[in-house]
PDB file of C-alpha atoms in Angstrom:
ATOM      1  CA  MET A  11      -1.456  30.621   0.643  1.00 45.00           C
ATOM      2  CA  SER A  12      -2.402  27.458   2.437  1.00 42.00           C
ATOM      3  CA  SER A  13      -0.602  26.732   5.699  1.00 41.00           C
ATOM      4  CA  TYR A  14      -0.488  23.001   4.953  1.00 40.00           C
ATOM      5  CA  PHE A  15       1.833  21.786   2.209  1.00 42.00           C
ATOM      6  CA  SER A  16       0.984  18.328   0.923  1.00 46.00           C
ATOM      7  CA  PRO A  17       3.300  16.505  -1.549  1.00 45.00           C
ATOM      8  CA  ASP A  18       0.775  16.942  -4.355  1.00 54.00           C
ATOM      9  CA  SER A  19       0.444  20.718  -3.790  1.00 78.00           C
ATOM     10  CA  TRP A  20       4.170  21.376  -3.425  1.00 79.00           C
ATOM     11  CA  THR A  21       4.551  22.757  -6.960  1.00 82.00           C
ATOM     12  CA  ALA A  22       1.665  25.175  -6.581  1.00 86.00           C
ATOM     13  CA  ASP A  23       2.950  26.328  -3.173  1.00 86.00           C
ATOM     14  CA  TYR A  24       6.437  26.869  -4.565  1.00 87.00           C
ATOM     15  CA  GLU A  25       5.110  28.885  -7.485  1.00 88.00           C
ATOM     16  CA  SER A  26       3.048  31.000  -5.054  1.00 88.00           C
ATOM     17  CA  LEU A  27       6.245  31.878  -3.192  1.00 88.00           C
ATOM     18  CA  VAL A  28       7.955  32.703  -6.487  1.00 90.00           C
ATOM     19  CA  ASP A  29       5.128  35.115  -7.317  1.00 89.00           C
ATOM     20  CA  LEU A  30       5.302  36.612  -3.825  1.00 89.00           C
ATOM     21  CA  GLU A  31       9.071  37.090  -4.170  1.00 87.00           C
ATOM     22  CA  SER A  32       8.508  38.926  -7.432  1.00 88.00           C
ATOM     23  CA  GLN A  33       5.905  41.183  -5.805  1.00 88.00           C
ATOM     24  CA  ILE A  34       8.232  41.980  -2.907  1.00 86.00           C
ATOM     25  CA  ARG A  35      11.083  42.837  -5.271  1.00 87.00           C
ATOM     26  CA  THR A  36       8.770  45.073  -7.266  1.00 87.00           C
ATOM     27  CA  GLN A  37       7.740  46.837  -4.049  1.00 84.00           C
ATOM     28  CA  ILE A  38      11.387  47.362  -3.055  1.00 82.00           C
ATOM     29  CA  GLN A  39      12.254  48.792  -6.472  1.00 82.00           C
ATOM     30  CA  SER A  40       9.215  51.055  -6.323  1.00 81.00           C
ATOM     31  CA  ARG A  41      10.258  52.252  -2.853  1.00 76.00           C
ATOM     32  CA  ASP A  42      13.731  53.072  -4.144  1.00 74.00           C
ATOM     33  CA  ARG A  43      12.223  55.108  -6.963  1.00 76.00           C
ATOM     34  CA  HIS A  44       9.945  57.017  -4.539  1.00 68.00           C
ATOM     35  CA  PRO A  45      11.949  57.598  -1.354  1.00 64.00           C
ATOM     36  CA  LEU A  46       9.309  59.965   0.090  1.00 57.00           C
ATOM     37  CA  HIS A  47       7.010  56.993   0.786  1.00 53.00           C
ATOM     38  CA  THR A  48       9.731  54.813   2.260  1.00 57.00           C
ATOM     39  CA  GLY A  49       8.148  54.314   5.705  1.00 59.00           C
ATOM     40  CA  LYS A  50       4.781  53.124   4.444  1.00 63.00           C
ATOM     41  CA  SER A  51       6.405  50.952   1.777  1.00 69.00           C
ATOM     42  CA  ASP A  52       8.751  49.356   4.305  1.00 74.00           C
ATOM     43  CA  SER A  53       5.826  48.307   6.516  1.00 80.00           C
ATOM     44  CA  SER A  54       4.047  46.712   3.577  1.00 83.00           C
ATOM     45  CA  ILE A  55       7.227  44.992   2.411  1.00 82.00           C
ATOM     46  CA  GLU A  56       7.994  43.672   5.906  1.00 84.00           C
ATOM     47  CA  ALA A  57       4.509  42.141   6.130  1.00 86.00           C
ATOM     48  CA  MET A  58       5.020  40.465   2.769  1.00 86.00           C
ATOM     49  CA  LEU A  59       8.438  39.226   3.888  1.00 86.00           C
ATOM     50  CA  GLN A  60       6.890  37.670   6.981  1.00 88.00           C
ATOM     51  CA  GLU A  61       4.387  35.871   4.777  1.00 90.00           C
ATOM     52  CA  PHE A  62       7.217  34.776   2.481  1.00 88.00           C
ATOM     53  CA  ASN A  63       9.258  33.479   5.445  1.00 89.00           C
ATOM     54  CA  SER A  64       6.257  31.540   6.779  1.00 90.00           C
ATOM     55  CA  GLY A  65       5.664  29.922   3.391  1.00 88.00           C
ATOM     56  CA  LEU A  66       9.378  29.164   3.022  1.00 88.00           C
ATOM     57  CA  ASN A  67       9.441  27.393   6.397  1.00 90.00           C
ATOM     58  CA  GLU A  68       6.419  25.335   5.350  1.00 88.00           C
ATOM     59  CA  LEU A  69       8.211  24.334   2.149  1.00 86.00           C
ATOM     60  CA  LYS A  70      11.287  23.284   4.142  1.00 86.00           C
ATOM     61  CA  ARG A  71       9.172  21.130   6.476  1.00 86.00           C
ATOM     62  CA  SER A  72       7.376  19.637   3.489  1.00 83.00           C
ATOM     63  CA  VAL A  73      10.693  18.636   1.882  1.00 82.00           C
ATOM     64  CA  LYS A  74      11.864  17.015   5.120  1.00 81.00           C
ATOM     65  CA  LYS A  75       8.661  14.991   5.360  1.00 79.00           C
ATOM     66  CA  ALA A  76       8.674  14.121   1.646  1.00 72.00           C
ATOM     67  CA  SER A  77      11.264  11.356   2.152  1.00 65.00           C
ATOM     68  CA  SER A  78       8.438   9.154   3.492  1.00 63.00           C
ATOM     69  CA  PHE A  79       6.244   9.857   0.452  1.00 60.00           C
ATOM     70  CA  ALA A  80       6.526   6.792  -1.861  1.00 52.00           C
ATOM     71  CA  GLY A  81       5.645   8.738  -5.001  1.00 64.00           C
ATOM     72  CA  LEU A  82       8.799  10.935  -4.959  1.00 70.00           C
ATOM     73  CA  THR A  83      12.142   9.841  -6.350  1.00 77.00           C
ATOM     74  CA  GLU A  84      15.498  10.800  -4.837  1.00 79.00           C
ATOM     75  CA  GLN A  85      16.123  13.043  -7.844  1.00 82.00           C
ATOM     76  CA  GLU A  86      12.853  14.906  -7.212  1.00 80.00           C
ATOM     77  CA  LEU A  87      13.714  15.346  -3.511  1.00 81.00           C
ATOM     78  CA  GLN A  88      17.167  16.718  -4.379  1.00 85.00           C
ATOM     79  CA  ARG A  89      15.673  19.146  -6.875  1.00 85.00           C
ATOM     80  CA  ARG A  90      13.176  20.418  -4.308  1.00 84.00           C
ATOM     81  CA  ARG A  91      15.924  20.905  -1.740  1.00 86.00           C
ATOM     82  CA  SER A  92      17.870  22.955  -4.295  1.00 89.00           C
ATOM     83  CA  LEU A  93      14.828  25.112  -5.015  1.00 89.00           C
ATOM     84  CA  VAL A  94      14.219  25.720  -1.308  1.00 87.00           C
ATOM     85  CA  ASP A  95      17.874  26.696  -0.847  1.00 90.00           C
ATOM     86  CA  GLU A  96      17.567  29.162  -3.715  1.00 90.00           C
ATOM     87  CA  LEU A  97      14.425  30.653  -2.164  1.00 88.00           C
ATOM     88  CA  SER A  98      16.281  31.010   1.148  1.00 89.00           C
ATOM     89  CA  GLU A  99      19.080  32.919  -0.590  1.00 90.00           C
ATOM     90  CA  ARG A 100      16.575  35.177  -2.271  1.00 88.00           C
ATOM     91  CA  TYR A 101      14.811  35.785   1.042  1.00 87.00           C
ATOM     92  CA  SER A 102      18.109  36.915   2.562  1.00 86.00           C
ATOM     93  CA  GLN A 103      18.779  39.130  -0.442  1.00 87.00           C
ATOM     94  CA  LEU A 104      15.314  40.695  -0.107  1.00 85.00           C
ATOM     95  CA  HIS A 105      16.118  41.580   3.500  1.00 79.00           C
ATOM     96  CA  ARG A 106      19.393  43.158   2.415  1.00 84.00           C
ATOM     97  CA  ASP A 107      17.615  45.135  -0.289  1.00 80.00           C
ATOM     98  CA  LEU A 108      15.006  46.299   2.208  1.00 78.00           C
ATOM     99  CA  ASP A 109      17.712  47.541   4.569  1.00 76.00           C
ATOM    100  CA  ASN A 110      19.500  49.343   1.713  1.00 70.00           C
ATOM    101  CA  ARG A 111      17.947  52.819   1.603  1.00 53.00           C
ATOM    102  CA  GLU A 112      20.251  54.181  -1.030  1.00 45.00           C
ATOM    103  CA  LYS A 113      18.361  55.163  -4.149  1.00 43.00           C
ATOM    104  CA  SER A 114      19.385  53.026  -7.094  1.00 47.00           C
ATOM    105  CA  PRO A 115      19.191  54.255 -10.705  1.00 45.00           C
ATOM    106  CA  LEU A 116      16.275  52.902 -12.659  1.00 41.00           C
ATOM    107  CA  GLY A 117      17.091  49.557 -14.200  1.00 39.00           C
ATOM    108  CA  SER A 118      20.484  49.280 -12.420  1.00 41.00           C
ATOM    109  CA  SER A 119      19.305  46.890  -9.697  1.00 41.00           C
ATOM    110  CA  ARG A 120      18.175  44.322 -12.213  1.00 42.00           C
ATOM    111  CA  SER A 121      21.605  44.073 -13.786  1.00 39.00           C
ATOM    112  CA  SER A 122      23.749  44.374 -10.620  1.00 44.00           C
ATOM    113  CA  ASN A 123      21.825  41.928  -8.420  1.00 51.00           C
ATOM    114  CA  PRO A 124      21.879  38.334  -9.659  1.00 49.00           C
ATOM    115  CA  PHE A 125      18.775  37.558  -7.579  1.00 50.00           C
ATOM    116  CA  ASP A 126      16.699  40.015  -9.609  1.00 51.00           C
ATOM    117  CA  GLN A 127      16.450  37.381 -12.327  1.00 50.00           C
ATOM    118  CA  PRO A 128      13.076  35.613 -12.257  1.00 48.00           C
ATOM    119  CA  LEU A 129      12.829  32.261 -10.556  1.00 51.00           C
ATOM    120  CA  SER A 130      11.848  29.150 -12.480  1.00 47.00           C
ATOM    121  CA  TYR A 131      10.966  25.677 -11.340  1.00 47.00           C
ATOM    122  CA  GLY A 132      14.432  24.170 -11.866  1.00 45.00           C
ATOM    123  CA  SER A 133      15.760  20.650 -12.163  1.00 41.00           C
ATOM    124  CA  ALA A 134      17.627  18.577  -9.635  1.00 39.00           C
ATOM    125  CA  HIS A 135      20.947  20.061 -10.859  1.00 41.00           C
ATOM    126  CA  GLY A 136      20.425  23.055  -8.576  1.00 43.00           C
ATOM    127  CA  PRO A 137      20.076  26.822  -8.985  1.00 41.00           C
ATOM    128  CA  GLY A 138      21.596  28.327 -12.093  1.00 41.00           C
ATOM    129  CA  SER A 139      21.416  25.101 -14.064  1.00 43.00           C
ATOM    130  CA  ALA A 140      20.738  25.474 -17.773  1.00 36.00           C
ATOM    131  CA  HIS A 141      18.119  22.762 -17.545  1.00 39.00           C
ATOM    132  CA  ARG A 142      14.727  24.026 -16.302  1.00 46.00           C
ATOM    133  CA  ILE A 143      11.471  22.171 -15.816  1.00 50.00           C
ATOM    134  CA  ASN A 144       8.131  23.915 -15.842  1.00 61.00           C
ATOM    135  CA  ALA A 145       5.029  22.981 -13.877  1.00 69.00           C
ATOM    136  CA  ASP A 146       3.522  21.018 -16.782  1.00 74.00           C
ATOM    137  CA  GLU A 147       6.566  18.748 -16.948  1.00 76.00           C
ATOM    138  CA  ILE A 148       6.405  18.218 -13.186  1.00 77.00           C
ATOM    139  CA  ARG A 149       2.767  17.208 -13.488  1.00 77.00           C
ATOM    140  CA  GLN A 150       3.687  14.857 -16.335  1.00 81.00           C
ATOM    141  CA  GLN A 151       6.357  13.255 -14.141  1.00 79.00           C
ATOM    142  CA  GLN A 152       3.874  12.849 -11.315  1.00 79.00           C
ATOM    143  CA  GLN A 153       1.293  11.377 -13.708  1.00 84.00           C
ATOM    144  CA  ALA A 154       3.940   8.966 -15.031  1.00 84.00           C
ATOM    145  CA  MET A 155       4.751   7.852 -11.460  1.00 84.00           C
ATOM    146  CA  ILE A 156       1.048   7.421 -10.702  1.00 88.00           C
ATOM    147  CA  ALA A 157       0.599   5.416 -13.929  1.00 86.00           C
ATOM    148  CA  GLU A 158       3.538   3.194 -12.943  1.00 82.00           C
ATOM    149  CA  GLN A 159       1.999   2.640  -9.518  1.00 84.00           C
ATOM    150  CA  ASP A 160      -1.341   1.818 -11.165  1.00 87.00           C
ATOM    151  CA  ARG A 161       0.361  -0.769 -13.384  1.00 86.00           C
ATOM    152  CA  GLY A 162       1.963  -2.322 -10.314  1.00 86.00           C
ATOM    153  CA  LEU A 163      -1.391  -2.428  -8.524  1.00 89.00           C
ATOM    154  CA  ASP A 164      -3.024  -3.976 -11.594  1.00 88.00           C
ATOM    155  CA  ALA A 165      -0.355  -6.695 -11.660  1.00 87.00           C
ATOM    156  CA  ILE A 166      -0.938  -7.414  -7.964  1.00 91.00           C
ATOM    157  CA  SER A 167      -4.690  -7.487  -8.577  1.00 88.00           C
ATOM    158  CA  ASP A 168      -4.253  -9.990 -11.444  1.00 87.00           C
ATOM    159  CA  THR A 169      -2.084 -12.183  -9.229  1.00 90.00           C
ATOM    160  CA  LEU A 170      -4.687 -12.118  -6.460  1.00 90.00           C
ATOM    161  CA  ARG A 171      -7.435 -13.037  -8.928  1.00 89.00           C
ATOM    162  CA  ARG A 172      -5.386 -16.004 -10.165  1.00 89.00           C
ATOM    163  CA  GLN A 173      -4.735 -17.109  -6.587  1.00 89.00           C
ATOM    164  CA  GLN A 174      -8.457 -16.821  -5.891  1.00 89.00           C
ATOM    165  CA  LYS A 175      -9.283 -19.031  -8.894  1.00 88.00           C
ATOM    166  CA  ILE A 176      -6.716 -21.616  -7.780  1.00 91.00           C
ATOM    167  CA  GLY A 177      -8.147 -21.551  -4.255  1.00 89.00           C
ATOM    168  CA  LEU A 178     -11.690 -22.045  -5.571  1.00 89.00           C
ATOM    169  CA  ALA A 179     -10.526 -24.959  -7.770  1.00 88.00           C
ATOM    170  CA  ILE A 180      -8.802 -26.603  -4.788  1.00 92.00           C
ATOM    171  CA  GLN A 181     -11.933 -26.097  -2.693  1.00 89.00           C
ATOM    172  CA  GLY A 182     -14.015 -27.759  -5.422  1.00 87.00           C
ATOM    173  CA  GLU A 183     -11.684 -30.769  -5.508  1.00 87.00           C
ATOM    174  CA  VAL A 184     -11.785 -31.019  -1.705  1.00 91.00           C
ATOM    175  CA  ASP A 185     -15.590 -30.991  -1.804  1.00 89.00           C
ATOM    176  CA  GLU A 186     -15.603 -33.759  -4.449  1.00 88.00           C
ATOM    177  CA  HIS A 187     -13.226 -35.891  -2.370  1.00 88.00           C
ATOM    178  CA  ASN A 188     -15.418 -35.345   0.691  1.00 91.00           C
ATOM    179  CA  VAL A 189     -18.411 -36.672  -1.276  1.00 89.00           C
ATOM    180  CA  ILE A 190     -16.388 -39.725  -2.355  1.00 91.00           C
ATOM    181  CA  ILE A 191     -15.277 -40.339   1.230  1.00 91.00           C
ATOM    182  CA  ASP A 192     -18.891 -40.109   2.404  1.00 88.00           C
ATOM    183  CA  ASP A 193     -19.918 -42.671  -0.257  1.00 87.00           C
ATOM    184  CA  ILE A 194     -17.128 -45.017   0.820  1.00 91.00           C
ATOM    185  CA  ARG A 195     -18.120 -44.606   4.455  1.00 87.00           C
ATOM    186  CA  GLY A 196     -21.745 -45.477   3.604  1.00 86.00           C
ATOM    187  CA  ALA A 197     -20.715 -48.519   1.533  1.00 86.00           C
ATOM    188  CA  THR A 198     -18.399 -49.694   4.326  1.00 88.00           C
ATOM    189  CA  SER A 199     -21.213 -49.396   6.854  1.00 85.00           C
ATOM    190  CA  LYS A 200     -23.527 -51.495   4.693  1.00 86.00           C
ATOM    191  CA  ALA A 201     -20.852 -54.158   4.193  1.00 85.00           C
ATOM    192  CA  THR A 202     -20.255 -54.277   7.946  1.00 87.00           C
ATOM    193  CA  ASP A 203     -23.961 -54.829   8.559  1.00 86.00           C
ATOM    194  CA  LYS A 204     -24.019 -57.685   6.042  1.00 85.00           C
ATOM    195  CA  VAL A 205     -20.986 -59.341   7.641  1.00 88.00           C
ATOM    196  CA  GLN A 206     -22.592 -59.112  11.057  1.00 87.00           C
ATOM    197  CA  ARG A 207     -25.842 -60.682   9.796  1.00 86.00           C
ATOM    198  CA  GLN A 208     -23.931 -63.531   8.132  1.00 85.00           C
ATOM    199  CA  THR A 209     -21.943 -64.094  11.314  1.00 86.00           C
ATOM    200  CA  ARG A 210     -25.151 -64.403  13.359  1.00 85.00           C
ATOM    201  CA  ARG A 211     -26.575 -66.881  10.840  1.00 84.00           C
ATOM    202  CA  VAL A 212     -23.442 -69.025  11.019  1.00 85.00           C
ATOM    203  CA  GLU A 213     -23.665 -69.050  14.795  1.00 84.00           C
ATOM    204  CA  GLU A 214     -27.300 -70.148  14.673  1.00 81.00           C
ATOM    205  CA  VAL A 215     -26.486 -72.955  12.209  1.00 82.00           C
ATOM    206  CA  ARG A 216     -23.544 -74.087  14.337  1.00 78.00           C
ATOM    207  CA  ARG A 217     -25.727 -74.220  17.460  1.00 80.00           C
ATOM    208  CA  LYS A 218     -28.434 -76.240  15.633  1.00 77.00           C
ATOM    209  CA  GLU A 219     -25.907 -78.731  14.237  1.00 76.00           C
ATOM    210  CA  SER A 220     -24.303 -79.112  17.634  1.00 77.00           C
ATOM    211  CA  CYS A 221     -27.702 -79.882  19.188  1.00 79.00           C
ATOM    212  CA  LYS A 222     -28.490 -82.534  16.560  1.00 75.00           C
ATOM    213  CA  CYS A 223     -25.160 -84.265  17.055  1.00 79.00           C
ATOM    214  CA  THR A 224     -25.660 -84.395  20.808  1.00 82.00           C
ATOM    215  CA  CYS A 225     -29.126 -85.956  20.463  1.00 81.00           C
ATOM    216  CA  LEU A 226     -27.835 -88.584  18.054  1.00 81.00           C
ATOM    217  CA  LEU A 227     -24.962 -89.467  20.367  1.00 82.00           C
ATOM    218  CA  TRP A 228     -27.259 -89.953  23.362  1.00 86.00           C
ATOM    219  CA  SER A 229     -29.604 -92.101  21.262  1.00 83.00           C
ATOM    220  CA  ILE A 230     -26.745 -94.396  20.327  1.00 86.00           C
ATOM    221  CA  ILE A 231     -25.638 -94.666  23.938  1.00 86.00           C
ATOM    222  CA  VAL A 232     -29.171 -95.596  25.092  1.00 83.00           C
ATOM    223  CA  VAL A 233     -29.524 -98.270  22.368  1.00 83.00           C
ATOM    224  CA  LEU A 234     -26.181 -99.823  23.301  1.00 82.00           C
ATOM    225  CA  ALA A 235     -27.125 -99.876  26.968  1.00 80.00           C
ATOM    226  CA  LEU A 236     -30.378-101.667  26.200  1.00 79.00           C
ATOM    227  CA  ILE A 237     -28.559-104.238  24.100  1.00 81.00           C
ATOM    228  CA  ILE A 238     -26.103-104.908  26.879  1.00 81.00           C
ATOM    229  CA  VAL A 239     -28.903-105.412  29.403  1.00 78.00           C
ATOM    230  CA  ILE A 240     -31.135-107.600  27.197  1.00 81.00           C
ATOM    231  CA  ILE A 241     -28.538-109.975  25.709  1.00 79.00           C
ATOM    232  CA  PRO A 242     -27.870-112.026  28.915  1.00 74.00           C
ATOM    233  CA  PHE A 243     -31.502-112.951  29.170  1.00 71.00           C
ATOM    234  CA  VAL A 244     -31.801-114.274  25.640  1.00 62.00           C
TER     235      VAL A 244
END
């Protein structure tokens, strides 16, 4: 039996302990039928009980840790606790049977001891419940939980793909707007250059016109001065 009990192997580990419990009980019954070999049988049974106790402790630790395992429901955890409690009771009963050295009639121990009934992988209703679940049904439940988780992951994956498409579409629009902005910036730069060239031309024309007006004004002044000087001598 493996010393590490993972959530997925819990059923197999439990069933291994059930088989071991059956073997120990068979050994005890055989010892009671053959009291001459009691010493050797007791040593073998005690070794098997130690193995059973070790496996039982591993199952208990596994159940305590299982609360953090997302794939287990509260009903499944309760059912496992009930099964572990039943195994603990049977372990105690095995110790009592081992200590009982009185020879029992053949077949009497099975009817007088309620723990001689075979164990089964029971439901969450606890030991002695009429409702029993076998290993195949447990596997089906686990497969159903895994399928449900897969459906949830698929839905998340679809949502992420849609978000990715939306993000790519937004990025495409942003790129298009950047191109438009670059075109506007280029057109604005060209218009600015044209305005500057026209401004320089206007300045040149204004300077030329100003120069012409000044020359004309001085010509008029000179002509008037000559007239003023010449007229007295006429």
